[in-house]
Amino acid sequence: MASLADELQQLFQQFSGQLEAAANEQAVRKVYADFGGANGAIRLKQKELIKSAPNDQKRVIGQATNEILQNVEAAFNAALGRLASQAEARELARSVDVTLPGRAHRLGHLHPITLARREIEAIFAQLGFTVAVGPQVETDFHNFEALAMPKDHPARDMQDTFYVAGAEGAAGEGADVVLRTHTSPVQIRTMLARKPPVRVIMPGTVYRRDDDATHSPMFNQVEGLCVDEGITFADLKGVLLHFARRFFGEEIGVRLRPSFFPFTEPSAEIDFSHGTCKGRGCRTCKNSGWIEIGGAGMVDPEVFRHVGYDSEKYTGFAFGWGIDRMAMLKYGVDNINAFFEGDVRFARQFR
Ligand code: FA5
């Protein structure tokens, strides 16, 4: 028995020594497994001793080795506890500078064209206009034909666009399909879908074969349409002036120039004064002090005929303005391409 006790004591001492030296939890667990685990040295020794001992000794040996194993277990748990309290103490001792500024997450924000569009929609909503949208890939009928621009009409020259190859016939027999050149086809879609009175604005992206400081191949317009009994050009001017003052401020100058659009009669071109150069003239406004925002006029009876409205009973005004041009004026941007180049340093300036 004496030699059994010595052997176990020796193993226990080895275990204690290694446990003492274990610097982290992983090492502590390994030492425990090496001695107290199912295949650890002490357990193997226990099995070996019990196997070789005479029957009347087996119980005594079992008890003695179990006692040692209990001590191993206790020492192991104490070592884990010690490591945990050391880690906690280290954590508590760490000094934190609570005055350091936090790490802010940079928030995304809306594109300036979206900001402008939303503001336009809000102003018109307060005047009782609803919002409608139409497809960017449009039929020749909606984009030109129903707006009194038949195939040979010279007004088509100013709206050269991208034709969608292979789409002939997709929207009806012989129909050409184009990327829409303006938002005016949404007027047609709206009037075909509902009866007067109509008060609607139609924002959206449009396409043309254009490219310079104030012209982009892809740009945005907002169309307006108001049809009812007794609508006059004075209503158009009143709405235009109200909108301009709300969007740009009271000091904005508004100018109407006689113009021509096949789908309005009479027609006007609308200019707003250029706030950036204060009317002195610059590259953006082509030295005129004014920026052309869009066209407008009284809906031509020919358009009413196409959509089945009674032109003896109803009159209406329509307009189509460039949202990008309005955003250029509002935010003092001198090149339209800045909106589409995707430079975040530019976009970040608008909130
Ligand atoms: C039209 O597009 C007509 N549909 C407007 C209209 C609607 C008239 C309803 C009458 C009744 P215009 O081609 O002039 O008209 O274009 C209108 C506005 O779109 C221009 O004044 C300008 O502000 C903007 N615009 C035209 N082309 C471009 C372009 N390439 N890049 C940026 N803005 C453009």
Tab-separated table of C-alpha atoms in Angstrom, residues 46-329:
chain	number	residue	atom	x	y	z
A	46	GLN	CA	-5.978	3.184	-11.294
A	47	LYS	CA	-7.164	0.632	-13.847
A	48	GLU	CA	-3.819	-1.131	-13.868
A	49	LEU	CA	-3.608	-1.343	-10.069
A	50	ILE	CA	-7.171	-2.553	-9.663
A	51	LYS	CA	-6.654	-5.201	-12.303
A	52	SER	CA	-3.510	-6.633	-10.764
A	53	ALA	CA	-4.570	-6.373	-7.088
A	54	PRO	CA	-5.973	-9.299	-5.129
A	55	ASN	CA	-9.767	-9.109	-4.787
A	56	ASP	CA	-9.805	-7.952	-1.190
A	57	GLN	CA	-7.516	-5.011	-2.049
A	58	LYS	CA	-9.416	-3.734	-5.089
A	59	ARG	CA	-11.877	-1.651	-3.056
A	60	VAL	CA	-9.164	0.050	-1.019
A	61	ILE	CA	-7.175	0.845	-4.148
A	62	GLY	CA	-10.309	2.211	-5.855
A	63	GLN	CA	-11.039	4.503	-2.934
A	64	ALA	CA	-7.448	5.774	-2.684
A	65	THR	CA	-7.191	6.574	-6.404
A	66	ASN	CA	-10.628	8.205	-6.447
A	67	GLU	CA	-9.529	10.533	-3.677
A	68	ILE	CA	-6.521	11.568	-5.772
A	69	LEU	CA	-8.774	12.063	-8.798
A	70	GLN	CA	-11.073	14.288	-6.733
A	71	ASN	CA	-8.061	16.389	-5.771
A	72	VAL	CA	-7.043	16.574	-9.456
A	73	GLU	CA	-10.547	17.738	-10.361
A	74	ALA	CA	-10.540	20.379	-7.625
A	75	ALA	CA	-7.090	21.678	-8.616
A	76	PHE	CA	-8.203	21.812	-12.270
A	77	ASN	CA	-11.345	23.843	-11.424
A	78	ALA	CA	-9.322	26.158	-9.175
A	79	ALA	CA	-6.834	26.755	-12.009
A	80	LEU	CA	-9.691	27.623	-14.425
A	81	GLY	CA	-11.193	29.976	-11.837
A	82	ARG	CA	-7.827	31.637	-11.348
A	83	LEU	CA	-7.414	32.232	-15.087
A	84	ALA	CA	-10.933	33.709	-15.331
A	85	SER	CA	-10.342	36.143	-12.494
A	86	GLN	CA	-6.972	37.128	-13.980
A	87	ALA	CA	-8.692	37.870	-17.336
A	88	GLU	CA	-11.377	39.892	-15.592
A	89	ALA	CA	-8.784	41.854	-13.642
A	90	ARG	CA	-6.889	42.584	-16.857
A	91	GLU	CA	-10.112	43.792	-18.522
A	92	LEU	CA	-10.950	46.030	-15.571
A	93	ALA	CA	-7.436	47.460	-15.485
A	94	ARG	CA	-7.658	48.484	-19.165
A	95	SER	CA	-8.007	52.244	-19.302
A	96	VAL	CA	-10.625	53.607	-21.691
A	97	ASP	CA	-10.576	57.193	-22.858
A	98	VAL	CA	-14.266	58.020	-22.706
A	99	THR	CA	-13.617	61.440	-24.229
A	100	LEU	CA	-12.496	59.969	-27.579
A	101	PRO	CA	-14.995	60.682	-30.381
A	102	GLY	CA	-17.038	57.629	-31.436
A	103	ARG	CA	-16.593	55.904	-34.775
A	104	ALA	CA	-19.505	57.291	-36.763
A	105	HIS	CA	-21.039	55.178	-39.540
A	106	ARG	CA	-21.360	57.263	-42.665
A	107	LEU	CA	-25.015	57.358	-43.668
A	108	GLY	CA	-26.081	57.241	-47.288
A	109	HIS	CA	-28.395	59.904	-48.645
A	110	LEU	CA	-30.561	60.707	-51.620
A	111	HIS	CA	-29.224	61.811	-55.000
A	112	PRO	CA	-29.797	65.537	-55.703
A	113	ILE	CA	-32.096	64.694	-58.636
A	114	THR	CA	-34.217	62.535	-56.321
A	115	LEU	CA	-34.298	65.360	-53.771
A	116	ALA	CA	-35.450	67.794	-56.476
A	117	ARG	CA	-38.053	65.350	-57.828
A	118	ARG	CA	-39.492	64.721	-54.385
A	119	GLU	CA	-39.770	68.430	-53.684
A	120	ILE	CA	-41.513	69.016	-57.029
A	121	GLU	CA	-43.962	66.194	-56.257
A	122	ALA	CA	-44.694	67.641	-52.802
A	123	ILE	CA	-45.437	71.124	-54.187
A	124	PHE	CA	-47.813	69.750	-56.829
A	125	ALA	CA	-49.454	67.369	-54.359
A	126	GLN	CA	-50.477	70.422	-52.354
A	127	LEU	CA	-52.163	71.780	-55.503
A	128	GLY	CA	-54.181	68.559	-55.821
A	129	PHE	CA	-52.025	66.859	-58.485
A	130	THR	CA	-51.445	63.115	-58.254
A	131	VAL	CA	-48.302	61.358	-59.522
A	132	ALA	CA	-48.248	58.887	-62.438
A	133	VAL	CA	-45.404	57.048	-64.154
A	134	GLY	CA	-45.007	55.352	-67.513
A	135	PRO	CA	-42.510	53.034	-69.230
A	136	GLN	CA	-39.078	54.286	-70.356
A	137	VAL	CA	-39.187	51.938	-73.354
A	138	GLU	CA	-42.151	53.336	-75.227
A	139	THR	CA	-44.060	52.779	-78.439
A	140	ASP	CA	-43.716	55.225	-81.302
A	141	PHE	CA	-47.471	55.760	-81.008
A	142	HIS	CA	-47.381	57.067	-77.414
A	143	ASN	CA	-44.080	58.940	-77.771
A	144	PHE	CA	-44.760	60.653	-81.112
A	145	GLU	CA	-47.858	59.683	-83.086
A	146	ALA	CA	-50.555	60.405	-80.467
A	147	LEU	CA	-48.793	63.693	-79.691
A	148	ALA	CA	-49.444	64.851	-83.258
A	149	MET	CA	-45.908	64.040	-84.414
A	150	PRO	CA	-46.399	61.665	-87.355
A	151	LYS	CA	-43.354	59.911	-88.877
A	152	ASP	CA	-42.474	62.718	-91.295
A	153	HIS	CA	-42.969	65.570	-88.793
A	154	PRO	CA	-39.901	67.854	-88.535
A	155	ALA	CA	-40.363	68.154	-84.721
A	156	ARG	CA	-39.042	64.585	-84.483
A	157	ASP	CA	-35.605	65.867	-85.527
A	158	MET	CA	-35.142	67.615	-82.186
A	159	GLN	CA	-35.873	64.432	-80.293
A	160	ASP	CA	-33.585	61.931	-81.988
A	161	THR	CA	-33.436	58.891	-79.757
A	162	PHE	CA	-32.436	55.288	-79.369
A	163	TYR	CA	-34.591	52.797	-81.248
A	164	VAL	CA	-34.983	49.362	-79.730
A	165	ALA	CA	-33.766	46.894	-82.355
A	166	GLY	CA	-35.854	43.833	-83.017
A	167	ALA	CA	-38.851	45.131	-81.067
A	168	GLU	CA	-40.924	45.891	-84.155
A	169	GLY	CA	-44.326	44.406	-83.717
A	170	ALA	CA	-43.867	43.712	-80.000
A	171	ALA	CA	-46.379	46.391	-79.080
A	172	GLY	CA	-48.739	45.854	-81.979
A	173	GLU	CA	-48.516	45.406	-85.702
A	174	GLY	CA	-45.693	47.496	-87.178
A	175	ALA	CA	-45.075	49.445	-83.953
A	176	ASP	CA	-41.614	50.970	-83.549
A	177	VAL	CA	-40.230	50.874	-80.029
A	178	VAL	CA	-38.051	53.703	-78.706
A	179	LEU	CA	-36.450	54.914	-75.511
A	180	ARG	CA	-38.907	57.718	-74.759
A	181	THR	CA	-37.632	61.196	-75.573
A	182	HIS	CA	-39.901	63.009	-73.127
A	183	THR	CA	-42.471	62.308	-70.438
A	184	SER	CA	-45.331	63.511	-72.685
A	185	PRO	CA	-46.343	59.904	-73.645
A	186	VAL	CA	-47.469	59.473	-70.029
A	187	GLN	CA	-50.057	62.211	-70.764
A	188	ILE	CA	-51.459	59.926	-73.460
A	189	ARG	CA	-51.434	56.858	-71.218
A	190	THR	CA	-53.138	58.828	-68.434
A	191	MET	CA	-55.854	60.252	-70.702
A	192	LEU	CA	-56.508	56.863	-72.307
A	193	ALA	CA	-56.949	55.378	-68.820
A	194	ARG	CA	-59.203	57.993	-67.223
A	195	LYS	CA	-61.792	60.628	-67.899
A	196	PRO	CA	-61.558	64.347	-66.995
A	197	PRO	CA	-61.075	66.090	-64.658
A	198	VAL	CA	-57.380	65.185	-64.668
A	199	ARG	CA	-54.679	66.793	-62.564
A	200	VAL	CA	-51.486	64.785	-62.660
A	201	ILE	CA	-47.710	65.154	-62.750
A	202	MET	CA	-45.518	62.497	-64.361
A	203	PRO	CA	-41.833	62.450	-63.442
A	204	GLY	CA	-39.367	60.109	-65.137
A	205	THR	CA	-36.158	59.419	-67.017
A	206	VAL	CA	-35.963	60.133	-70.746
A	207	TYR	CA	-33.345	59.733	-73.501
A	208	ARG	CA	-32.049	61.728	-76.473
A	209	ARG	CA	-29.028	61.918	-78.746
A	210	ASP	CA	-27.641	64.981	-76.871
A	211	ASP	CA	-24.438	65.728	-74.978
A	212	ASP	CA	-23.061	69.053	-73.673
A	213	ALA	CA	-22.911	71.116	-70.431
A	214	THR	CA	-26.696	71.425	-70.209
A	215	HIS	CA	-27.708	68.355	-72.270
A	216	SER	CA	-27.274	64.742	-71.217
A	217	PRO	CA	-28.180	61.628	-73.274
A	218	MET	CA	-30.186	60.476	-70.248
A	219	PHE	CA	-32.043	63.059	-68.209
A	220	ASN	CA	-35.211	63.565	-66.208
A	221	GLN	CA	-38.384	65.440	-66.902
A	222	VAL	CA	-41.571	66.110	-65.042
A	223	GLU	CA	-44.714	66.329	-67.106
A	224	GLY	CA	-47.824	68.109	-65.892
A	225	LEU	CA	-51.368	67.787	-67.173
A	226	CYS	CA	-54.552	69.523	-66.074
A	227	VAL	CA	-57.766	68.905	-68.032
A	228	ASP	CA	-61.212	70.099	-67.024
A	229	GLU	CA	-63.985	72.368	-68.177
A	230	GLY	CA	-62.866	75.997	-68.415
A	231	ILE	CA	-59.098	75.586	-67.974
A	232	THR	CA	-57.226	78.541	-69.502
A	233	PHE	CA	-53.682	79.711	-70.155
A	234	ALA	CA	-54.047	81.898	-67.031
A	235	ASP	CA	-54.312	78.697	-64.945
A	236	LEU	CA	-51.057	77.487	-66.461
A	237	LYS	CA	-49.305	80.768	-65.633
A	238	GLY	CA	-50.690	80.769	-62.095
A	239	VAL	CA	-49.538	77.193	-61.422
A	240	LEU	CA	-46.138	77.867	-63.010
A	241	LEU	CA	-45.531	80.999	-60.949
A	242	HIS	CA	-46.684	79.364	-57.728
A	243	PHE	CA	-44.410	76.388	-58.360
A	244	ALA	CA	-41.375	78.538	-59.272
A	245	ARG	CA	-41.646	80.631	-56.106
A	246	ARG	CA	-42.092	77.604	-53.860
A	247	PHE	CA	-39.211	75.685	-55.447
A	248	PHE	CA	-36.662	78.491	-55.997
A	249	GLY	CA	-37.849	81.297	-53.709
A	250	GLU	CA	-39.780	84.541	-54.205
A	251	GLU	CA	-36.975	86.278	-56.127
A	252	ILE	CA	-37.004	83.836	-59.075
A	253	GLY	CA	-37.705	85.388	-62.471
A	254	VAL	CA	-40.034	83.493	-64.856
A	255	ARG	CA	-40.204	84.160	-68.582
A	256	LEU	CA	-42.527	82.705	-71.223
A	257	ARG	CA	-41.406	82.750	-74.855
A	258	PRO	CA	-43.757	81.885	-77.725
A	259	SER	CA	-42.811	78.482	-79.051
A	260	PHE	CA	-44.143	75.483	-80.926
A	261	PHE	CA	-44.975	71.962	-79.868
A	262	PRO	CA	-47.187	69.817	-82.114
A	263	PHE	CA	-49.256	68.717	-79.099
A	264	THR	CA	-49.996	72.157	-77.546
A	265	GLU	CA	-51.552	75.275	-79.026
A	266	PRO	CA	-50.614	77.954	-78.113
A	267	SER	CA	-47.206	76.832	-76.837
A	268	ALA	CA	-44.530	78.505	-74.767
A	269	GLU	CA	-40.973	77.885	-73.732
A	270	ILE	CA	-40.422	78.569	-70.025
A	271	ASP	CA	-37.215	80.111	-68.732
A	272	PHE	CA	-36.185	80.734	-65.142
A	273	SER	CA	-33.656	83.437	-64.207
A	274	HIS	CA	-30.195	82.057	-63.465
A	275	GLY	CA	-29.650	82.618	-59.738
A	276	THR	CA	-25.969	81.616	-59.775
A	277	CYS	CA	-24.826	84.434	-62.082
A	278	LYS	CA	-27.696	86.681	-60.936
A	279	GLY	CA	-28.732	87.318	-64.532
A	280	ARG	CA	-25.284	88.638	-65.514
A	281	GLY	CA	-24.754	85.755	-67.908
A	282	CYS	CA	-22.323	82.837	-67.720
A	283	ARG	CA	-21.328	79.629	-69.516
A	284	THR	CA	-24.213	77.630	-68.030
A	285	CYS	CA	-26.911	80.089	-69.139
A	286	LYS	CA	-25.080	80.801	-72.389
A	287	ASN	CA	-24.624	84.447	-71.302
A	288	SER	CA	-28.346	85.137	-71.337
A	289	GLY	CA	-29.086	85.220	-67.590
A	290	TRP	CA	-31.929	82.716	-68.204
A	291	ILE	CA	-32.122	78.938	-68.260
A	292	GLU	CA	-34.695	77.104	-70.334
A	293	ILE	CA	-36.605	74.788	-68.049
A	294	GLY	CA	-39.188	73.344	-70.385
A	295	GLY	CA	-42.140	73.656	-72.655
A	296	ALA	CA	-45.823	74.180	-71.946
A	297	GLY	CA	-49.084	75.096	-73.587
A	298	MET	CA	-52.775	74.356	-73.977
A	299	VAL	CA	-53.434	70.745	-74.998
A	300	ASP	CA	-54.046	70.584	-78.764
A	301	PRO	CA	-57.549	69.311	-79.712
A	302	GLU	CA	-55.766	66.830	-81.995
A	303	VAL	CA	-54.353	65.102	-78.871
A	304	PHE	CA	-57.830	65.018	-77.298
A	305	ARG	CA	-59.071	63.347	-80.500
A	306	HIS	CA	-56.428	60.590	-80.135
A	307	VAL	CA	-57.489	59.821	-76.542
A	308	GLY	CA	-61.253	60.228	-77.025
A	309	TYR	CA	-61.786	63.427	-74.989
A	310	ASP	CA	-64.465	65.904	-76.162
A	311	SER	CA	-62.468	68.994	-77.138
A	312	GLU	CA	-65.653	71.085	-77.293
A	313	LYS	CA	-66.247	70.435	-73.622
A	314	TYR	CA	-62.767	70.204	-72.143
A	315	THR	CA	-59.632	72.294	-72.282
A	316	GLY	CA	-56.348	71.710	-70.514
A	317	PHE	CA	-52.776	72.770	-70.073
A	318	ALA	CA	-49.665	70.623	-70.147
A	319	PHE	CA	-46.008	71.184	-69.415
A	320	GLY	CA	-42.759	69.230	-69.525
A	321	TRP	CA	-39.766	70.495	-67.561
A	322	GLY	CA	-36.225	69.247	-67.116
A	323	ILE	CA	-35.708	68.173	-63.492
A	324	ASP	CA	-31.912	68.120	-63.947
A	325	ARG	CA	-31.952	71.705	-65.220
A	326	MET	CA	-34.045	72.729	-62.226
A	327	ALA	CA	-31.619	70.961	-59.880
A	328	MET	CA	-28.693	72.735	-61.613
A	329	LEU	CA	-30.346	76.091	-60.954
